[in-house]
mmCIF file of C-alpha atoms in Angstrom:
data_model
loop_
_atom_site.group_PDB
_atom_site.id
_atom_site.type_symbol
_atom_site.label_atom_id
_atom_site.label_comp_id
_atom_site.label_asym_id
_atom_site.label_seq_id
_atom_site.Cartn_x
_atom_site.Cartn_y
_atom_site.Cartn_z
ATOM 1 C CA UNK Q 1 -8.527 8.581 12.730
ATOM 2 C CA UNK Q 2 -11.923 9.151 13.377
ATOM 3 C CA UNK Q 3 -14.562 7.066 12.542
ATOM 4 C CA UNK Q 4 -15.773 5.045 9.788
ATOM 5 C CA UNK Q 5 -15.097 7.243 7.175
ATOM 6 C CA UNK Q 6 -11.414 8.267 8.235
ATOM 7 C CA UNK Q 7 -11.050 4.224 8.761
ATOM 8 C CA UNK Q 8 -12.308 4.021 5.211
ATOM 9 C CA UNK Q 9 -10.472 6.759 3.563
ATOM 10 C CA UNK Q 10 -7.527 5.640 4.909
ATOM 11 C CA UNK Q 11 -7.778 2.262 3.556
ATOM 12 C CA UNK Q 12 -8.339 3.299 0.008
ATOM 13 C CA UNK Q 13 -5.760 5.762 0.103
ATOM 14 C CA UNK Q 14 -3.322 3.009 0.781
ATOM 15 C CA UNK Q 15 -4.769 0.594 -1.863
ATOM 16 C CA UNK Q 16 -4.632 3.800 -4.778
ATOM 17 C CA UNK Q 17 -1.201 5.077 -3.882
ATOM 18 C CA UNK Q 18 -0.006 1.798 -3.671
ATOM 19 C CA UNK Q 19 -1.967 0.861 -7.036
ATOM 20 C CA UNK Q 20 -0.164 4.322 -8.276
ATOM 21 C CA UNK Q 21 3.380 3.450 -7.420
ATOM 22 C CA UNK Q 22 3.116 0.000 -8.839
ATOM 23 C CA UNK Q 23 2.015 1.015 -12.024
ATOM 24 C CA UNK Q 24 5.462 2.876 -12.649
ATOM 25 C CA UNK Q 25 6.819 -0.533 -13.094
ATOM 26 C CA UNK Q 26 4.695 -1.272 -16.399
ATOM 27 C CA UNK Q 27 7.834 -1.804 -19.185
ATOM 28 C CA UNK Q 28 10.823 -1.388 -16.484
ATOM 29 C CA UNK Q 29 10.463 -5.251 -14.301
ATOM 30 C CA UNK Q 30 13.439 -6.814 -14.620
ATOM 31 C CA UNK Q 31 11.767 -9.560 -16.351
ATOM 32 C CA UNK Q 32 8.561 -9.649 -19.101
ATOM 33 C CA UNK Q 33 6.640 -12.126 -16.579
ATOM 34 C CA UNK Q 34 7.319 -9.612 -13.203
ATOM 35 C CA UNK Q 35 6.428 -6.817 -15.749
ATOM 36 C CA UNK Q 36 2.715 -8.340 -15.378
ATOM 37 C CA UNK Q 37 2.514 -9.644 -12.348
ATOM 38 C CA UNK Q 38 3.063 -6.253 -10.878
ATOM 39 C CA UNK Q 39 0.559 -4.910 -13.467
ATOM 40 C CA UNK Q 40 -1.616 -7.094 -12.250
ATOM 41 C CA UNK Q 41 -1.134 -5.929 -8.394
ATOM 42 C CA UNK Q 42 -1.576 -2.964 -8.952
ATOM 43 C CA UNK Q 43 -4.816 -3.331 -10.875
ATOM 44 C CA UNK Q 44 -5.915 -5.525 -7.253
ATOM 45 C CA UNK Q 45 -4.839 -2.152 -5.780
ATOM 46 C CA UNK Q 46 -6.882 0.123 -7.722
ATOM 47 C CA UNK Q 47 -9.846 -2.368 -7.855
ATOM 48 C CA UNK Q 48 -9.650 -2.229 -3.989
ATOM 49 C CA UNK Q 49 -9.289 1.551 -3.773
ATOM 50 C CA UNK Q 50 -12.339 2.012 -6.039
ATOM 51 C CA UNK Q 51 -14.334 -0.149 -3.725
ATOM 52 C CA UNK Q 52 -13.031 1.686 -0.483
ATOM 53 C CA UNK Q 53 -13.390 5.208 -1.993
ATOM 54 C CA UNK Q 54 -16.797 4.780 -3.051
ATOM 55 C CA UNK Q 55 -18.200 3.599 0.012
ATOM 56 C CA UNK Q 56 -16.065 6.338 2.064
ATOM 57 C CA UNK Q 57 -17.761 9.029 -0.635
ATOM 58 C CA UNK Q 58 -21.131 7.652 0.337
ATOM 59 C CA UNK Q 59 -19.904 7.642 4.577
ATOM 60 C CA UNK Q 60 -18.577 11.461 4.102
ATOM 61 C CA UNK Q 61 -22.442 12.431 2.579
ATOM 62 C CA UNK Q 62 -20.921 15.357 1.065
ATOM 63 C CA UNK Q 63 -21.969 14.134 -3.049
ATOM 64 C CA UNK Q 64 -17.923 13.185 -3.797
ATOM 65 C CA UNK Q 65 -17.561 10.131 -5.762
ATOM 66 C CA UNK Q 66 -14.776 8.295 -5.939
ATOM 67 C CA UNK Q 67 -13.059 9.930 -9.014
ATOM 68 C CA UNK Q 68 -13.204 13.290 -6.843
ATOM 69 C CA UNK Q 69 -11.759 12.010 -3.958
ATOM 70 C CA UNK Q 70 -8.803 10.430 -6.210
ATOM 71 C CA UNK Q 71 -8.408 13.094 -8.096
ATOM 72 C CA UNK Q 72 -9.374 16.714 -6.188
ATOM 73 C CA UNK Q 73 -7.772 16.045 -3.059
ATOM 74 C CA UNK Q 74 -4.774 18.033 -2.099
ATOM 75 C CA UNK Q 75 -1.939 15.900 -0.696
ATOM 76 C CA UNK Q 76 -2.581 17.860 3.087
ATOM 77 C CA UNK Q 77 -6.265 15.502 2.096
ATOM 78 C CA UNK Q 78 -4.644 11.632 1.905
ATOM 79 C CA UNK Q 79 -4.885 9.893 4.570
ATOM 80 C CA UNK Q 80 -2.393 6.378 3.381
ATOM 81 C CA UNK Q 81 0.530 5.565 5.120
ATOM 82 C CA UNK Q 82 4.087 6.967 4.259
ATOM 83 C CA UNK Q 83 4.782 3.506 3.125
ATOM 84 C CA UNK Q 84 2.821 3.503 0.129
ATOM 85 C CA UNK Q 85 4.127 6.728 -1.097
ATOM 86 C CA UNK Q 86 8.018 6.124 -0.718
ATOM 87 C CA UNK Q 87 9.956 5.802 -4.260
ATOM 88 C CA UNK Q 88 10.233 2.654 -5.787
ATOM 89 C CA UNK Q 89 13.854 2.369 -5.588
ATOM 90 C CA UNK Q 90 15.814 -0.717 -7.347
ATOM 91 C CA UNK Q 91 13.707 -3.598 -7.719
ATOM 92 C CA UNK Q 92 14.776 -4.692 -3.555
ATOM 93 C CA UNK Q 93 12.790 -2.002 -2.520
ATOM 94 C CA UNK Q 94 10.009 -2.384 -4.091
ATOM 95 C CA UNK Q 95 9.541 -6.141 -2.770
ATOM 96 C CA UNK Q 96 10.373 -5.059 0.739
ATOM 97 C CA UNK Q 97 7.527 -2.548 0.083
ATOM 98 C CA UNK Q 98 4.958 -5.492 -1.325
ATOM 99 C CA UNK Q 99 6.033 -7.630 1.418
ATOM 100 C CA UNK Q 100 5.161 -5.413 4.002
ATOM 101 C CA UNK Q 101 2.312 -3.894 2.882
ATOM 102 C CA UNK Q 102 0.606 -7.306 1.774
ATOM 103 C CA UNK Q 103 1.763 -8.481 5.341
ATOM 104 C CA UNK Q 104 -0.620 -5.371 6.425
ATOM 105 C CA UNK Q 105 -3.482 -6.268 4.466
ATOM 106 C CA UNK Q 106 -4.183 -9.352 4.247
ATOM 107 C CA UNK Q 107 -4.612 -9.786 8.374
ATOM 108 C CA UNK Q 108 -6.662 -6.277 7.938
ATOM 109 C CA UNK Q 109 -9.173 -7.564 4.960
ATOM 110 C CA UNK Q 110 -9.161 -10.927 7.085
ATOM 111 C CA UNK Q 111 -10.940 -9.203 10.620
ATOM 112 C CA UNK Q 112 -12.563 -6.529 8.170
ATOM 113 C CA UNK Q 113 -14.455 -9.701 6.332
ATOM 114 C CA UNK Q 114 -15.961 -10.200 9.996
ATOM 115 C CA UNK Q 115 -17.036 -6.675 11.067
ATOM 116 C CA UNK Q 116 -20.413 -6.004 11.478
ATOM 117 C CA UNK Q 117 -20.204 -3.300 8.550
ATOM 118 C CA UNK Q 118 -21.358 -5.382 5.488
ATOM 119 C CA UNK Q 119 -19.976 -2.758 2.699
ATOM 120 C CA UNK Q 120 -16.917 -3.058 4.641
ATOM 121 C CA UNK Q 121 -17.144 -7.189 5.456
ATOM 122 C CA UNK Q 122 -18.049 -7.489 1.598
ATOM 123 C CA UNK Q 123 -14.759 -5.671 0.593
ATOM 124 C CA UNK Q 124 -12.914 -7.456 2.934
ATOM 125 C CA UNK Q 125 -13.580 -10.660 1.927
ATOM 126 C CA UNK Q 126 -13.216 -9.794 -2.094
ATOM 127 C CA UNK Q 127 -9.802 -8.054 -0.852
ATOM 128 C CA UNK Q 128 -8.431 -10.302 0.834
ATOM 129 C CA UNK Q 129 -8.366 -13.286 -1.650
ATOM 130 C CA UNK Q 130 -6.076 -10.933 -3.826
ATOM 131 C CA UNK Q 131 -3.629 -9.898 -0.703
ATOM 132 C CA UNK Q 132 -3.306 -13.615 -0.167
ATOM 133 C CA UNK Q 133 -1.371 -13.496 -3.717
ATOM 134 C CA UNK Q 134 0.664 -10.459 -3.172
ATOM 135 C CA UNK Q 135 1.794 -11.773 0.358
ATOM 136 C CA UNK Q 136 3.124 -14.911 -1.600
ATOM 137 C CA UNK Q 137 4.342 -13.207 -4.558
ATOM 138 C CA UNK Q 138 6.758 -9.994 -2.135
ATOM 139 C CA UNK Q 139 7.709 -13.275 -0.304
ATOM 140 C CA UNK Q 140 9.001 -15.315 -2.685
ATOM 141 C CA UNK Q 141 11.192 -12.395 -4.367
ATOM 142 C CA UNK Q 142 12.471 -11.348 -1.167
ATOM 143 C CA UNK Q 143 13.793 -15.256 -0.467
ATOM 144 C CA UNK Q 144 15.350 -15.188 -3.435
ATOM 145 C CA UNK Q 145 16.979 -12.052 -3.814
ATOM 146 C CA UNK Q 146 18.020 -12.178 0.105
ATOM 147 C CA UNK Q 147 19.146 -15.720 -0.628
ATOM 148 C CA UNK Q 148 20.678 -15.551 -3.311
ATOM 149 C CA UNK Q 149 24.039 -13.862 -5.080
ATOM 150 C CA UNK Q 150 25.921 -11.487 -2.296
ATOM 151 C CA UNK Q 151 25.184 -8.281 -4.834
ATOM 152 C CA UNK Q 152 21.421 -9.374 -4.325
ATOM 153 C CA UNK Q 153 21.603 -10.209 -0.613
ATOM 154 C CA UNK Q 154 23.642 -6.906 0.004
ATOM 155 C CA UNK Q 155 20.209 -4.812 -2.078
ATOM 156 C CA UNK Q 156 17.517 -6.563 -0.331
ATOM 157 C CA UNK Q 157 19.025 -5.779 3.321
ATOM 158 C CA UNK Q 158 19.286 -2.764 2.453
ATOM 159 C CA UNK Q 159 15.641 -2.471 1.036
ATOM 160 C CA UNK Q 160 14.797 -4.101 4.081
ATOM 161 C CA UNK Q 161 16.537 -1.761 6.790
ATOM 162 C CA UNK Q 162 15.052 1.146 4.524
ATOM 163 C CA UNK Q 163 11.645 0.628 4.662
ATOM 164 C CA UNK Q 164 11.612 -1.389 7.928
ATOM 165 C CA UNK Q 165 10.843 1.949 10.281
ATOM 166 C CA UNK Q 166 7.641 3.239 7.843
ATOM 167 C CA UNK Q 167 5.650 -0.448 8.619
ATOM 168 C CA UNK Q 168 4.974 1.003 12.429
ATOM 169 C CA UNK Q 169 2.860 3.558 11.182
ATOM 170 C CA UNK Q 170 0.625 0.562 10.059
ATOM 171 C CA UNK Q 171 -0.559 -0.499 13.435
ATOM 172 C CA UNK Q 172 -1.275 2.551 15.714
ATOM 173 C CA UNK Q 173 -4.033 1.571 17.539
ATOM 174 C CA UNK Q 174 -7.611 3.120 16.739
ATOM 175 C CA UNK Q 175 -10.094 1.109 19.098
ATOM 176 C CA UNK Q 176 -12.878 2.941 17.241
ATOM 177 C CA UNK Q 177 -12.350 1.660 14.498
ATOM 178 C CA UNK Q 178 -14.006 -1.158 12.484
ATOM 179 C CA UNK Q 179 -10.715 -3.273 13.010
ATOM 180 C CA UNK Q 180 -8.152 -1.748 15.481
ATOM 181 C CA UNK Q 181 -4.907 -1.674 13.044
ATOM 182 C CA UNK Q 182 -2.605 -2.430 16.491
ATOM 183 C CA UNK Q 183 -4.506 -6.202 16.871
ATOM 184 C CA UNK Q 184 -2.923 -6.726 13.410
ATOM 185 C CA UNK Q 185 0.952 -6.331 14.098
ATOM 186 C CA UNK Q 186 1.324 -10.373 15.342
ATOM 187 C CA UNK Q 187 0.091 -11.865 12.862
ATOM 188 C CA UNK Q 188 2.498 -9.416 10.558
ATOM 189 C CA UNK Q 189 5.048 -10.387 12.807
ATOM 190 C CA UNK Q 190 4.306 -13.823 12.459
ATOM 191 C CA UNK Q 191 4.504 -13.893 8.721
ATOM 192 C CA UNK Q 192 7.255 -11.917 7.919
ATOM 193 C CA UNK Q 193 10.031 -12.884 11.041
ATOM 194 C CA UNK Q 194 10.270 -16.168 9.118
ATOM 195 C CA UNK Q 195 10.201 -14.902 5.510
ATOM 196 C CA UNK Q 196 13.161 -12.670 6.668
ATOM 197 C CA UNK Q 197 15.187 -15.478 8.411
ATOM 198 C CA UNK Q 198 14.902 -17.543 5.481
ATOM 199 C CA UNK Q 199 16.250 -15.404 3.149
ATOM 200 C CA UNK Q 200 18.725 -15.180 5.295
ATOM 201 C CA UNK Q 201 17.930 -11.585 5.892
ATOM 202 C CA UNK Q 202 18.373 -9.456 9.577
ATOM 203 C CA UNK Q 203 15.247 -8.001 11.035
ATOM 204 C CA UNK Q 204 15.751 -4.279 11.626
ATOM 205 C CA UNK Q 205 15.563 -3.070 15.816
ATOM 206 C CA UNK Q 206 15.673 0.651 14.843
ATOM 207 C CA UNK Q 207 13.147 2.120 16.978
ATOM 208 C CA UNK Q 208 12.300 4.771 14.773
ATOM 209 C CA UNK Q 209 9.043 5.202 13.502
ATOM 210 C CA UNK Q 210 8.306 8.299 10.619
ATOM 211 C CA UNK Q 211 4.267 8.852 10.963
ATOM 212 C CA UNK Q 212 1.967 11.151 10.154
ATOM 213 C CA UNK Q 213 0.193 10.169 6.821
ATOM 214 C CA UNK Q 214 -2.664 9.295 8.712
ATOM 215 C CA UNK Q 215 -2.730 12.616 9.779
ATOM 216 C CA UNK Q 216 -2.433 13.978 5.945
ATOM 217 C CA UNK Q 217 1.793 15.323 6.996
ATOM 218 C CA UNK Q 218 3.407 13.324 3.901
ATOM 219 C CA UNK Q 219 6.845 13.415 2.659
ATOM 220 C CA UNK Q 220 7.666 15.137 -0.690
ATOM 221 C CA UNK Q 221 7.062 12.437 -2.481
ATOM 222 C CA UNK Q 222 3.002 12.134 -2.356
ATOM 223 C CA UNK Q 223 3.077 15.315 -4.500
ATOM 224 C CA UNK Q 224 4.921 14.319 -7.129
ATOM 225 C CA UNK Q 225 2.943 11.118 -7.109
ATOM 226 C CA UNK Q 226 -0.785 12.970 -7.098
ATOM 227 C CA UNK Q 227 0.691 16.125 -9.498
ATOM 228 C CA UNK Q 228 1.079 12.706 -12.152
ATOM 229 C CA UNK Q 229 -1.813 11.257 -11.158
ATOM 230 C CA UNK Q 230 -4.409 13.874 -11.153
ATOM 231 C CA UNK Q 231 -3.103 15.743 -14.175
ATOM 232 C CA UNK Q 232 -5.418 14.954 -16.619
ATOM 233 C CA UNK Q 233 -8.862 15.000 -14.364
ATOM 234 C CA UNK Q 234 -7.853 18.611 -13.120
ATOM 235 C CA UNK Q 235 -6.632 19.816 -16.625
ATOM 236 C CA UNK Q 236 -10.334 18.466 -18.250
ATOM 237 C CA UNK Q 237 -12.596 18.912 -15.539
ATOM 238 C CA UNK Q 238 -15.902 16.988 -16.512
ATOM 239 C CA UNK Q 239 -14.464 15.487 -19.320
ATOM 240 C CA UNK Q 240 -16.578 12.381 -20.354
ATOM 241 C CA UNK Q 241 -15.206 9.991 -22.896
#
């Protein structure tokens, strides 16, 4: 990345695909009360986003707001990590995914609630109040289902050893960047080595690490995930309700 608004683009790209893939669980939890709480998160997501994508319009001084860098950006354009963008999968998957990612950002809103940028300190320390929650909330599924029947232990490792390779991606270091994203990686380490060991749960030692979202090389999935998205801005272009 380069510079404060790659740093910044990045981070909202994160918080809307994330926000995005969430959302697809509105009617299909496995229970009414997970139905909102992941409603919920993903509304934290988007909130976030909106926040990050303004200030990165303002950064980029080239008159895009933030609905036009949501929603007229090619997927070649995004800048989140693969992690955000992978399927959902069974309901595993998408706590390993919450886990991880909330494992990400709360450490990164933390040190970005202390930078010298104030937009960026001021998001930072709204942000991180709400990552606080989804840390607790991936954590306690991923106890229970890794803890709990062997059908649900057998899912979350699996979930686990799945997405396990896409969290490196999260902390290649950038020392020009408001918060260098490879200081991050022990206090993620720190938080999730013991969720993992008490659900009973193995840490994945696969070495491989898939990258290049940063670098706007996604997998297949962003496009399905933006072509759903952005239909309705780029079908109505100006539209004002």
């Amino acid at each position: 990345m380069n510079g404060p608004f790659d740093f910044t683009l990045a981070l909202a790209d994160d918080a809307l695909v994330a926000a995005q893939r969430l959302a697809e669980w509105t009617t299909r939890a496995p229970e009414m009360e997970e139905d909102i709480a992941l409603a919920n998160i993903a509304l934290d997501q988007l909130g976030a986003a909106r926040l990050l994508l303004t200030y990165a319009g303002e950064l980029e001084g080239a008159g895009r707001d933030e609905d036009a860098l949501a929603y007229l950006r090619d997927d070649r354009e995004f800048r989140n990590a693969l992690l955000v963008e992978l399927p959902n999968g069974d309901f595993a998957v998408t706590m390993a995914k919450l886990l991880f990612l909330a494992a990400y950002q709360l450490p990164l809103y933390t040190a970005l609630a202390g930078c010298p940028d104030e937009r960026l300190a001021a998001i930072g320390a709204k942000a991180r109040k709400e990552s606080a929650y989804h840390l607790d909330h991936g954590a306690l599924w991923v106890k229970r289902l890794g803890d709990g029947t062997e059908e649900s232990h057998r899912r979350m490792q699996a979930a686990v050893d799945h997405v396990w390779p896409y969290t490196h991606e999260l902390f290649v270091a950038d020392p020009a960047a408001p918060v260098d994203p490879a200081t991050l990686r022990p206090a993620f380490d720190e938080v999730v080595g013991p969720v993992l060991a008490e659900a009973t749960l193995t840490q994945p030692g696969s070495a491989w690490a898939p990258a290049g979202g940063r670098a706007g090389v996604h997998t297949e999935h962003l496009g399905y995930l933006l072509a759903e998205m952005q239909v309705l801005h780029r079908a109505h272009p100006g539209a004002k309700w």
